[in-house]
Coordinates of C-alpha atoms in Angstrom, one line a residue:
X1155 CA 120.2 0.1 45.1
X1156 CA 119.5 -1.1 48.6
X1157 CA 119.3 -5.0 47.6
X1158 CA 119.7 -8.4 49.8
X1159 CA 121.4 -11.3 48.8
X1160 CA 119.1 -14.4 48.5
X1161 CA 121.4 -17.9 49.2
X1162 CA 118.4 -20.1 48.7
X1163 CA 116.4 -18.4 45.5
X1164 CA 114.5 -19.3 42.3
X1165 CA 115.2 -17.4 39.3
X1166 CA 112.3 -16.6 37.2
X1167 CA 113.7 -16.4 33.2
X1168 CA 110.3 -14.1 31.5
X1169 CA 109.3 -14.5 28.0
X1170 CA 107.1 -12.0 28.0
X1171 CA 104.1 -13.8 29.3
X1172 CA 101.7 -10.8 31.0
X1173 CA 101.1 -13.1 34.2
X1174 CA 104.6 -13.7 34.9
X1175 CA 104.4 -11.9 38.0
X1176 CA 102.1 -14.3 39.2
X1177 CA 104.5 -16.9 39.4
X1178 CA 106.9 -14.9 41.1
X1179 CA 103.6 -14.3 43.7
X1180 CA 103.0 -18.2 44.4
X1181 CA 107.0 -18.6 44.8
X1182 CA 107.0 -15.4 47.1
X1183 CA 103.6 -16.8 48.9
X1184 CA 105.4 -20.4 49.4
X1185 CA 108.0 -18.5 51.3
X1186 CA 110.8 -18.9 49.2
X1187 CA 112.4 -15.3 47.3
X1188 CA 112.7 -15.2 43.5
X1189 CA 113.2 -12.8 40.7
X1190 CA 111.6 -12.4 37.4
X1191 CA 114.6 -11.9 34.7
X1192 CA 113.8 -11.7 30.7
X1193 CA 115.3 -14.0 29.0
X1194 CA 117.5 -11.8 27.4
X1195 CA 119.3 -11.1 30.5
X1196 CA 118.5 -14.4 32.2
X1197 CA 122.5 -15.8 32.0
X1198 CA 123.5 -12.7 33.5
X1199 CA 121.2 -12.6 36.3
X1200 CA 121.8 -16.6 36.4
X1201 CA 125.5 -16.5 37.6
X1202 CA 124.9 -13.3 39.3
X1203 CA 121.8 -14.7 41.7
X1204 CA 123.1 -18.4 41.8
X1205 CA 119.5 -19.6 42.6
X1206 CA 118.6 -23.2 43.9
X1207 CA 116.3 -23.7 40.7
X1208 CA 114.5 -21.7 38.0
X1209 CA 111.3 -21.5 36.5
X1210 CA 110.9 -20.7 32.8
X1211 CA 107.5 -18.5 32.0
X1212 CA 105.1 -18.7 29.1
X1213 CA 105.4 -15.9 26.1
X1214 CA 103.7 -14.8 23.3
X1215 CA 105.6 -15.7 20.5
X1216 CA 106.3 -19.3 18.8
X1217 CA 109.2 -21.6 19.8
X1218 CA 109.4 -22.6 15.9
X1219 CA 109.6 -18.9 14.5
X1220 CA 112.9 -18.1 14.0
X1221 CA 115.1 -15.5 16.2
X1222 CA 112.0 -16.7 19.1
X1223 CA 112.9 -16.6 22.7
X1224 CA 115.8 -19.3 24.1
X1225 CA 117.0 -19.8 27.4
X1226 CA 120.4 -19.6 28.9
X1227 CA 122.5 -22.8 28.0
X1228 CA 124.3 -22.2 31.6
X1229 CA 121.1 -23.2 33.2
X1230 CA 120.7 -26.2 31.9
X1231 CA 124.4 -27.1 32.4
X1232 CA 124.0 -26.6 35.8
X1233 CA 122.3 -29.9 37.3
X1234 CA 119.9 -27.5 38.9
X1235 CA 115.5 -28.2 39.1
X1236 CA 114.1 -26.9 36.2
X1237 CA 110.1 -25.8 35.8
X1238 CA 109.1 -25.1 32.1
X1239 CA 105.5 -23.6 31.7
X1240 CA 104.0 -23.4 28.3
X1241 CA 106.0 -21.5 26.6
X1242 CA 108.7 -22.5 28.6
X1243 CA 107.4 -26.1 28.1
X1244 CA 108.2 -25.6 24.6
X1245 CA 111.4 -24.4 24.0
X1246 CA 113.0 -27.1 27.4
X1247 CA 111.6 -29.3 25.2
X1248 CA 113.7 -27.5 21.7
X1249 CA 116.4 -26.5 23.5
X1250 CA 117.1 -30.1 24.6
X1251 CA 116.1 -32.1 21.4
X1252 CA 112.5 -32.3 21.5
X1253 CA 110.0 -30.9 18.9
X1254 CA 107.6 -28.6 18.7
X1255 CA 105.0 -27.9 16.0
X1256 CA 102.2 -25.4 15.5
X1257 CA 99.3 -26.0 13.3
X1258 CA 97.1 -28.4 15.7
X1259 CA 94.2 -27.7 17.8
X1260 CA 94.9 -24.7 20.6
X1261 CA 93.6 -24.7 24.0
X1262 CA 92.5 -21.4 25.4
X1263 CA 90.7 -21.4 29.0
X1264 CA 89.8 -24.1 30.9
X1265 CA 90.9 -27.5 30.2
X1266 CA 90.7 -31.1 32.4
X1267 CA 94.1 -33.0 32.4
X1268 CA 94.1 -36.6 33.1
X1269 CA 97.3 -38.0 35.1
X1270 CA 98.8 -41.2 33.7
X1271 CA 101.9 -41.3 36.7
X1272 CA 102.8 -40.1 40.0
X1273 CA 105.6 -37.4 40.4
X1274 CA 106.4 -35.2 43.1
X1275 CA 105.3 -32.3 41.0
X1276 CA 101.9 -33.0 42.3
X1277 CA 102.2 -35.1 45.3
X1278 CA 99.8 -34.8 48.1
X1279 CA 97.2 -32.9 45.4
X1280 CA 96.3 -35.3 42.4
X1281 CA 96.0 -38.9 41.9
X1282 CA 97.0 -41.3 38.9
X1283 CA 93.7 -41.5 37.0
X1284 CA 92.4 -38.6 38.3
X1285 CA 91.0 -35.7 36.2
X1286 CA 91.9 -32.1 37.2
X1287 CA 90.6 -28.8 36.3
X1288 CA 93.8 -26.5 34.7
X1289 CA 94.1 -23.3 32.6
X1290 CA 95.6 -23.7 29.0
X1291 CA 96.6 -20.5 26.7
X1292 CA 98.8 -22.2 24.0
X1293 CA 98.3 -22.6 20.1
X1294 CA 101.6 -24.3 19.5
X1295 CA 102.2 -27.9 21.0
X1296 CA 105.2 -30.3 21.8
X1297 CA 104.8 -33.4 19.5
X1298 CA 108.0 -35.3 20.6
X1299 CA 109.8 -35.1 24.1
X1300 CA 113.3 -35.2 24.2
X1301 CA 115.3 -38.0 25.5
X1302 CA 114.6 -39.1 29.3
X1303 CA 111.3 -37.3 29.1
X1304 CA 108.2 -39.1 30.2
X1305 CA 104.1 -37.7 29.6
X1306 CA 102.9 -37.4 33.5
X1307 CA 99.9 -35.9 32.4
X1308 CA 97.3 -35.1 29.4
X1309 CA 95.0 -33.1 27.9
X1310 CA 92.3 -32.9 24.9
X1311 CA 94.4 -31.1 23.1
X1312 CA 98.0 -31.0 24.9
X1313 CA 99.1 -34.9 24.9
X1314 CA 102.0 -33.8 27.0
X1315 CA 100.2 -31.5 29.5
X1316 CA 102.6 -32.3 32.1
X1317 CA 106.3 -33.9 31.0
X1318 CA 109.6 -34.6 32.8
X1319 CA 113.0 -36.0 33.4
X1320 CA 112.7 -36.7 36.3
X1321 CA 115.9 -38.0 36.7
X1322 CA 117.3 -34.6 35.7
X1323 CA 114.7 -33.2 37.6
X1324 CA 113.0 -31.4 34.9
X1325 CA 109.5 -30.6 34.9
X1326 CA 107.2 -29.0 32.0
X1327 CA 103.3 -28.0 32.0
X1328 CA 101.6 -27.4 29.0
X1329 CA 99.3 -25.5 31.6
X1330 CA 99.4 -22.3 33.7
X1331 CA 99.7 -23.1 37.3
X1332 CA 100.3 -19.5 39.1
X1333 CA 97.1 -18.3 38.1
X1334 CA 93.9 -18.5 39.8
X1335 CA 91.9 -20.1 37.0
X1336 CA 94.3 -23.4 38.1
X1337 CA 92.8 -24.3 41.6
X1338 CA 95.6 -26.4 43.0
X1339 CA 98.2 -24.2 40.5
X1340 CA 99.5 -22.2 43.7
X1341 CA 100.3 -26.4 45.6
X1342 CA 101.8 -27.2 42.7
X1343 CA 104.7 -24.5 42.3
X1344 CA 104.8 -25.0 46.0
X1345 CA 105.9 -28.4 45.7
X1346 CA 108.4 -27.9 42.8
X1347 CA 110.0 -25.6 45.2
X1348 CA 109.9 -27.3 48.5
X1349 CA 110.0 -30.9 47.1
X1350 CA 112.1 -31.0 44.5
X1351 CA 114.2 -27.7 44.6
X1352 CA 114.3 -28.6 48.4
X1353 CA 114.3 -24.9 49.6
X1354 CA 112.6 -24.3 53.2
X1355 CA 109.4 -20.8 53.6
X1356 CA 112.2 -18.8 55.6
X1357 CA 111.6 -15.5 53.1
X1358 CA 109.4 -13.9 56.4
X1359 CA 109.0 -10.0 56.6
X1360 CA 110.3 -10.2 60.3
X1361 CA 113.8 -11.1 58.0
X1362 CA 113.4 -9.1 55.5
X1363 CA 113.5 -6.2 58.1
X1364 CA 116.5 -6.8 59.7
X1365 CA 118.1 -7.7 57.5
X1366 CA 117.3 -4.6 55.1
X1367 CA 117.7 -2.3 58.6
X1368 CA 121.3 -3.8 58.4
X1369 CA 121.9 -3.2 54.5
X1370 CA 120.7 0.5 55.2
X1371 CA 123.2 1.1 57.9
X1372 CA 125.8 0.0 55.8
X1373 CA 124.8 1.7 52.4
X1374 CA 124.5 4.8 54.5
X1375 CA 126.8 5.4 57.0
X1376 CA 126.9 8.4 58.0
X1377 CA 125.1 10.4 55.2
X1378 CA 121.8 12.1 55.4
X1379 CA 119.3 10.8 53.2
X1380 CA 116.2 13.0 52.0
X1381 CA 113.1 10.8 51.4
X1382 CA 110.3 12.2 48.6
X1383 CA 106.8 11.5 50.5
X1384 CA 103.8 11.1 48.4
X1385 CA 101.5 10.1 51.8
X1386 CA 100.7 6.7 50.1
X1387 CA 101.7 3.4 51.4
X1388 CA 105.0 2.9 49.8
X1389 CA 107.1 6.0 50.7
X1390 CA 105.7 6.1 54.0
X1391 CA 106.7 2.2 54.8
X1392 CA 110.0 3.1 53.2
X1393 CA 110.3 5.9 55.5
X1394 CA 109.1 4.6 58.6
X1395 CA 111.9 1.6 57.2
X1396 CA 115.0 4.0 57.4
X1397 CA 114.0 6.3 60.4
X1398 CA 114.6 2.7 62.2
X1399 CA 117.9 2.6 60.7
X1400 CA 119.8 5.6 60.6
X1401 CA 116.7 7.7 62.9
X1402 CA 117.6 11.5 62.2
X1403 CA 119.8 11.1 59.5
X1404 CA 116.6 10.7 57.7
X1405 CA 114.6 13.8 57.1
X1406 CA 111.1 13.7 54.6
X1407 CA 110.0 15.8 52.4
X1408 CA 106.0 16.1 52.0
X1409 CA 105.1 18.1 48.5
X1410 CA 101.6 18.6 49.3
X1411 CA 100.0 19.0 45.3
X1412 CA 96.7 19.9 46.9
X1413 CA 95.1 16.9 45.4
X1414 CA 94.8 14.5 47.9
X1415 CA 91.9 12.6 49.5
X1416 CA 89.7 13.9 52.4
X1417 CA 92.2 15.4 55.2
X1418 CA 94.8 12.7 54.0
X1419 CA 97.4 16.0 54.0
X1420 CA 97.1 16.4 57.6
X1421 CA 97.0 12.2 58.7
X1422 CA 100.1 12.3 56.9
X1423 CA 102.0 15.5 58.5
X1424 CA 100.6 13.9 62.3
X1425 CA 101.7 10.3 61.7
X1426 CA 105.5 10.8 61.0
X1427 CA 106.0 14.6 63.2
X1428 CA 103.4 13.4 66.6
X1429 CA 103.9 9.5 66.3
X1430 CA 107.3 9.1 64.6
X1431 CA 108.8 11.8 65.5
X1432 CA 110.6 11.5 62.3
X1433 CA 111.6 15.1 60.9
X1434 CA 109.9 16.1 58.1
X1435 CA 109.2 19.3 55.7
X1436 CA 105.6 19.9 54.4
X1437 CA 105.2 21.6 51.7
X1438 CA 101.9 23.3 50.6
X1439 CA 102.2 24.2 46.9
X1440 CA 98.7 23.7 45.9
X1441 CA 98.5 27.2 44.1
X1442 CA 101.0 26.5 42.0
X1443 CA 100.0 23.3 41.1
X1444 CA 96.5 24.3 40.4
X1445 CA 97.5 27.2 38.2
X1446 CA 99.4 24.9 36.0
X1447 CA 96.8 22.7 35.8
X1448 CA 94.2 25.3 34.7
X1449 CA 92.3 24.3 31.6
X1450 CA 94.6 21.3 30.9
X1451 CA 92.7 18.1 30.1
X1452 CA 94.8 15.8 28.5
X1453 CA 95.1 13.5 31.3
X1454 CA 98.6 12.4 30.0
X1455 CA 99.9 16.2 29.7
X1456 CA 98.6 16.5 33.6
X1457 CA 100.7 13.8 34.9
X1458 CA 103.7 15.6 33.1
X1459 CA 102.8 18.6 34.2
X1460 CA 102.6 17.2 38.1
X1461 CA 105.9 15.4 37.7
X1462 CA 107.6 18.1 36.2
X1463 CA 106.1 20.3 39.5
X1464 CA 106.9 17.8 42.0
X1465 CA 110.4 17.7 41.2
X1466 CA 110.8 21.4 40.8
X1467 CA 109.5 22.0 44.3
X1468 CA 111.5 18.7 46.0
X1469 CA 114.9 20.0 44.8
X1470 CA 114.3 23.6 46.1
X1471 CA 113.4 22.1 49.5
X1472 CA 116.5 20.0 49.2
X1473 CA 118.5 23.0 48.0
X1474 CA 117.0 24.5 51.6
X1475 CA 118.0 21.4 53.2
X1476 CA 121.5 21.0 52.2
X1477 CA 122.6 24.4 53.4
X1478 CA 121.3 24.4 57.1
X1479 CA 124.6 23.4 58.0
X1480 CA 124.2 20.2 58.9
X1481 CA 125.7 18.5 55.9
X1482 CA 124.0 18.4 51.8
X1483 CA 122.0 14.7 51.6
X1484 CA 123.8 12.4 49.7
X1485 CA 120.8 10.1 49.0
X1486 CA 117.4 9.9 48.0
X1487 CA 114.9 7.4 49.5
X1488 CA 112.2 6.4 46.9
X1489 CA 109.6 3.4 47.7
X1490 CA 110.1 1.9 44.0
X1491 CA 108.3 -1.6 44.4
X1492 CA 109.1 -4.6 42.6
X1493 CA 106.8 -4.7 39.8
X1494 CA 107.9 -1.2 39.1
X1495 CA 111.5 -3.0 38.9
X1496 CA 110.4 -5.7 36.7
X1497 CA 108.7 -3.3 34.3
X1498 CA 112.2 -1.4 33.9
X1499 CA 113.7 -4.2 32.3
X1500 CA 111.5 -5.6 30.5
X1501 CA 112.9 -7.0 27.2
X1502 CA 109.1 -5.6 25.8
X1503 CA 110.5 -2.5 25.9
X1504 CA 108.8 -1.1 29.4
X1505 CA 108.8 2.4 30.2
X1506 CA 113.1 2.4 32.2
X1507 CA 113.1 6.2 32.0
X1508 CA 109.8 6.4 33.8
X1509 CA 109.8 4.2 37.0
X1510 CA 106.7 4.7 39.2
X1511 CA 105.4 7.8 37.1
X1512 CA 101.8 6.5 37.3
X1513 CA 102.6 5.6 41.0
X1514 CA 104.8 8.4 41.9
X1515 CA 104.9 11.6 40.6
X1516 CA 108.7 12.4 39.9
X1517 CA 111.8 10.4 38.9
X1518 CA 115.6 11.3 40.5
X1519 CA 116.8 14.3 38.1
X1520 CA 120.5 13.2 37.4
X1521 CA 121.6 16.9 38.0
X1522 CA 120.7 16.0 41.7
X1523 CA 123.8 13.6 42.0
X1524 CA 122.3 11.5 44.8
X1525 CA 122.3 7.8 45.4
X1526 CA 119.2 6.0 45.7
X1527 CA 118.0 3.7 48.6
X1528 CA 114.9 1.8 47.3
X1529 CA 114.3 -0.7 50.3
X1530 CA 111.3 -2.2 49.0
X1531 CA 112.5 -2.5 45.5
X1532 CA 112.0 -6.7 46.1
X1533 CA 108.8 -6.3 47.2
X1534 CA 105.0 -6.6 45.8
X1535 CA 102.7 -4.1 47.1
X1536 CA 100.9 -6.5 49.5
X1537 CA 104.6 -7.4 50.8
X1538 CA 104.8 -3.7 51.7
X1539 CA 101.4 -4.1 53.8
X1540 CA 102.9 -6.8 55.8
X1541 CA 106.2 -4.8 56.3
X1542 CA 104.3 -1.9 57.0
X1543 CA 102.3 -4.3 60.0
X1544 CA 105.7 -5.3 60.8
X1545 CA 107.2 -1.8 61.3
X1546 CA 103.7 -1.0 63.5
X1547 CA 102.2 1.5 60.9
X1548 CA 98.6 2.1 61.9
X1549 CA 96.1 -1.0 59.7
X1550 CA 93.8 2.0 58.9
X1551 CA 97.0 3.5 56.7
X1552 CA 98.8 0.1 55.8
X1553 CA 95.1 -1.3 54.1
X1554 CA 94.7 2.0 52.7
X1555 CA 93.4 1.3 48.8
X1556 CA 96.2 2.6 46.2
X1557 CA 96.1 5.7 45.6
X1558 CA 98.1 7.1 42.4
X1559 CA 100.6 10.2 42.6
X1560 CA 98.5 12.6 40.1
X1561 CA 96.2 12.2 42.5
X1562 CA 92.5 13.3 42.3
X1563 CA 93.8 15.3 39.0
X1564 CA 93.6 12.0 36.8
X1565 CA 90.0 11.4 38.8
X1566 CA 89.0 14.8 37.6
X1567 CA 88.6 14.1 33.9
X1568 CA 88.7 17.5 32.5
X1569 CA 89.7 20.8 33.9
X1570 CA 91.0 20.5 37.4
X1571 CA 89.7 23.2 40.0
X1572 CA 89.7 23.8 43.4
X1573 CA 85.8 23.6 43.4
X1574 CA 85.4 20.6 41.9
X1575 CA 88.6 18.8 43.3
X1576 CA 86.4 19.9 46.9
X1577 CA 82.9 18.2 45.4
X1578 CA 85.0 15.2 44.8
X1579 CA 86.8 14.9 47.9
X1580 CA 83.2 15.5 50.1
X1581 CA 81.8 12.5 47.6
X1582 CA 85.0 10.3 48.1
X1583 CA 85.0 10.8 51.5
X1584 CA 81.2 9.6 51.7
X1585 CA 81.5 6.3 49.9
X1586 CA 84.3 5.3 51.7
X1587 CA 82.6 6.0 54.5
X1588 CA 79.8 3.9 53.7
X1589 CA 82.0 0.9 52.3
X1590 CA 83.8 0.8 55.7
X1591 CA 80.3 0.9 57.4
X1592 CA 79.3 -2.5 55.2
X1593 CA 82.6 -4.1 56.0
X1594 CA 83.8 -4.3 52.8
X1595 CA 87.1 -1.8 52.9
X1596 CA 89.3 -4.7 53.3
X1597 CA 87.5 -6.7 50.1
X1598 CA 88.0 -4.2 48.2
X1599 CA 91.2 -3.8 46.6
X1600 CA 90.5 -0.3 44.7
X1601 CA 87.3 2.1 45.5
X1602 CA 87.3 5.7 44.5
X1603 CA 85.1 8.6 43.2
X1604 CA 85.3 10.0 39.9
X1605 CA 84.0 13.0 39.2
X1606 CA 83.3 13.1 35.2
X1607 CA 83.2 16.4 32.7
X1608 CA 79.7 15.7 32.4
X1609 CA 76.9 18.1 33.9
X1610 CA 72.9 16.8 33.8
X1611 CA 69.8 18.1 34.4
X1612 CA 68.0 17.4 37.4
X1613 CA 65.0 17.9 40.2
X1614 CA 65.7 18.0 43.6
X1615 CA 62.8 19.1 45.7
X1616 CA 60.7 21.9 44.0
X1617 CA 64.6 23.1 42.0
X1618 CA 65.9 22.2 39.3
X1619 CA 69.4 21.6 38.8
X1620 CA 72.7 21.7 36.5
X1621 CA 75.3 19.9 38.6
X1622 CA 78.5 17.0 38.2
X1623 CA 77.6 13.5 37.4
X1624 CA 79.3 11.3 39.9
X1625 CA 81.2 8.0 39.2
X1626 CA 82.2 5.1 41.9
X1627 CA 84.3 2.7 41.0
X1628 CA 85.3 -0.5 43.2
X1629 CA 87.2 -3.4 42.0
X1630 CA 88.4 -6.6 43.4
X1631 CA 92.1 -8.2 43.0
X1632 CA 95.1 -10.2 44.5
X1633 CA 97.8 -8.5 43.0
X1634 CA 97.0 -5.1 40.8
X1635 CA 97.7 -6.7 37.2
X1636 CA 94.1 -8.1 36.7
X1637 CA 90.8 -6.9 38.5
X1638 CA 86.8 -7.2 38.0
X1639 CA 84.8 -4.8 39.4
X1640 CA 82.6 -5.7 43.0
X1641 CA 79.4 -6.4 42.5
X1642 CA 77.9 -4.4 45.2
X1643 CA 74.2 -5.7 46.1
X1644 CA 71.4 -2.3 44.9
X1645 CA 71.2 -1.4 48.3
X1646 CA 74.1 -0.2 49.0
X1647 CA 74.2 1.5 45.6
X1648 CA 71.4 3.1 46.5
X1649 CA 72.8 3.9 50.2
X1650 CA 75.3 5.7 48.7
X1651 CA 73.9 7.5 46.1
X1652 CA 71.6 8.9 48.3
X1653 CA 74.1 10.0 50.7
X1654 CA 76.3 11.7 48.1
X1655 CA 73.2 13.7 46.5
X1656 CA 72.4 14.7 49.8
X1657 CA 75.2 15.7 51.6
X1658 CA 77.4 17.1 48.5
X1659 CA 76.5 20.0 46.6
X1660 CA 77.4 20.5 42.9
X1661 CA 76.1 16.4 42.0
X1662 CA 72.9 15.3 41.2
X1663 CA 73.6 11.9 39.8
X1664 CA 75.8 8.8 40.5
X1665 CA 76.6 5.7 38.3
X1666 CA 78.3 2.6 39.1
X1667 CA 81.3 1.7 36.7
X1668 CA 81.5 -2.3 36.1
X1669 CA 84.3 -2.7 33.8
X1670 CA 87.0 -5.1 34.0
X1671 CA 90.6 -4.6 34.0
X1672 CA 92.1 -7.5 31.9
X1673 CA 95.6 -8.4 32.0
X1674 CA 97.9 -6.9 30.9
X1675 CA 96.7 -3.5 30.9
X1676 CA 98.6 -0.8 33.5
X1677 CA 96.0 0.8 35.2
X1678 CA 92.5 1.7 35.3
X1679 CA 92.1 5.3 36.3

């Protein structure tokens, strides 16, 4: 599995709150490593991790239904910093005696708390007396702490917005801290680890590297190791990772589906052969997968379809591979990141079987019989930029937007074709173009081209026309798992509109899409 052990570490118990992650982000952005465990797991990964302190998430369900989420008794018998955070507000405050009760007045949005004492929860941000702007999801509340616990803070409708022991050094919000809506929420878990849990920002990429360059070496020895190379960021970093490891021992394999962005193919296949020099197999099977494709336009049953392709086509290469005397592979480099890690366990029931299949394109077939090596299976995606800036990768390919596995397939709505998947690519190509020329590439998190089923009437010139309507799509973000769209000014709308009537033939129209992507949904292809 490729993993590092973590001395100084926070354990993150989830229960089932969809911006969990975000804690795990501030944690990871104070410098200190943590991992998100569900509760159901928690005492496992507990003993297993031995962290410094651990935070308990909010959740969805109600500490006083019956059979409702509990934490590990181990954790609290272990004298260790505890954070609790709505949810996990309420059951600390069960768990140890407290009570909690539904039935009052909820809180959902923004909310002022008022600080009635000092604690080192806050220090250096807030002041006793002061009011402060927080984010509150909760409909249950805790209506009597447990024994030691003190209200540090209060709301309108949460008397115990903040609580703690402080003597035990447990600490409690009935608020959200890790996400943006909180303004000083990112300080805050900062100081809980620094402060109180008394870890030091020493979780730096430059470590990470060396460390996982060591733990490669190791897990590898002598073996050969076959890496599946989509072209995006994360196989590629994880690539670039283990050539610097084992060199040679490494050798890729590109499956080139046909449906990649403007000349992306051939960046790819000069990168790792001219400035790498790390070996690597490119595969051109774009016939096949465009005959497969043909007339299918469940967007669901294309994905299968380009899964089920990508793997057939890997494992004849490796079949090649492992017979040119040199030795079969005996492991297979994937660049599963850690939200795809986090999702795979999920007590909710996430998709295990499926890591990475909106990502990626293919899982490891067991019949293959080959270890894994995932080295950036404890990393978010913007982690992997900075690894990939520490490895030297080109900023032009490291900042590159996400780009899905399916490809343009799942931007085709529809049929897929070689014609239209070359319209999109020319209009693609042309709004990036333009959103690099307005300096806003690297604001961006997402920008692509869709082109829809949809054909429309037109005039252009003295002709009229029957051609593709054109979608763009742009949308801002920190981390992937929430995202509003950019609200580009008319002129550059206009800009590019006019660009991609002009210069690509088979659309006559282009519409901006402005819709949001709300937590807790997976993707918005």
């Amino acid at each position: 599995m490729t993993e590092i052990a973590h001395p100084d570490s926070i354990l993150i118990i989830d229960f089932g709150s969809q911006v969990t992650q975000l804690i795990a982000r501030r944690v990871r952005e104070a410098g200190v490593y943590c991992e998100i465990h569900p509760f159901n797991n928690a005492e496992e990964a507990f003993a297993r991790m031995g962290p410094k302190g651990v935070i308990f998430s909010g959740g969805p369900a109600s500490v006083t239904a019956e059979g409702s989420p509990r934490a590990p008794q181990a954790v609290f018998d272990s004298g260790i910093p505890l954070l609790g955070i709505c949810y996990g507000q309420q059951t600390m405050c069960t768990q140890l005696g407290g009570t909690v009760e539904g039935g009052h007045a909820a809180e959902f949005g923004r909310a002022d708390v008022e600080i009635k004492a000092a604690s080192p929860l806050f220090e250096g941000l807030w002041e006793v007396g002061g009011r402060y702007p927080v984010w509150m999801s909760h409909g249950d509340r805790v209506t009597q702490l447990p024994h030691g616990f003190e209200v540090i803070a209060t709301s309108e409708n949460a008397p115990f917005a903040i609580a703690a022991d402080e003597s035990r050094r447990y600490y409690t919000t009935m608020f959200h801290p890790e996400v943006v809506h909180t303004p000083d929420g990112a300080k805050l878990l900062s100081n809980f680890v620094h402060k109180i849990v008394g870890l030091k920002s020493d979780w730096t990429m430059a470590a990470y590297r060396a460390e996982m360059i060591r733990k490669i070496r190791d897990e590898v020895g002598n073996g050969r190791v076959l890496c599946a190379l989509s072209g995006g960021v994360d196989s590629s970093v994880a690539a670039v990772l283990i050539h610097e490891a084992i060199g040679d021992q490494l050798t890729c394999v590109f499956v080139d589906h046909g449906m990649m962005r403007l000349n992306e193919a051939d960046e790819v296949i000069k990168m790792f052969r001219d400035h790498y020099n790390i070996p690597l197999v490119h595969v051109d099977a774009s016939d096949l997968f465009l005959t497969e494709l043909a007339g299918e336009v469940d967007p669901e049953v294309k994905r299968k379809i380009i899964g089920r392709l990508f793997i057939e086509v890997f494992e004849a290469e490796a079949a090649k591979i492992a017979s040119d005397g040199k030795g079969a592979p005996a492991f297979l480099a994937q660049g599963t990141l850690y939200p795809d890690v986090i999702e795979s366990v999920s007590f909710s029931g996430g998709p295990s079987v499926t890591i990475k299949s909106h990502h990626n394109v293919g899982g490891l077939p067991a019949r293959m019989n080959m270890k894994l090596v995932e080295p950036l299976r404890e990393l978010f995606k913007d982690e992997v930029r900075v690894l990939g800036r520490e490895l030297g990768l080109p900023e032009r390919f490291v900042g590159r937007h996400p780009f899905p596995g399916p490809g343009l397939a799942i931007r085709c709505p529809g049929g897929v074709t070689r014609e239209k998947l070359d319209i999109l690519r020319k209009a693609d190509a042309v709004y990036l173009d333009e959103i690099r020329k307005a300096g806003l590439y690297d604001v961006i998190w997402q920008a692509f081209a869709v082109l829809l089923p949809v054909q429309t009437v037109g005039v252009m010139g003295d002709h009229r026309t029957y051609d593709f309507v054109c979608a763009l799509r742009a949308v801002t973000s920190v981390d992937g798992m929430t995202a509003d769209f950019y609200p580009y000014d008319m002129n550059f709308l206009g800009r590019t509109a006019t660009r991609i009537i002009n210069e690509v033939r088979g659309i006559n129209r282009v519409v901006y899409d402005v819709t949001s992507k709300p937590p807790g949904t997976i993707e918005w292809e």
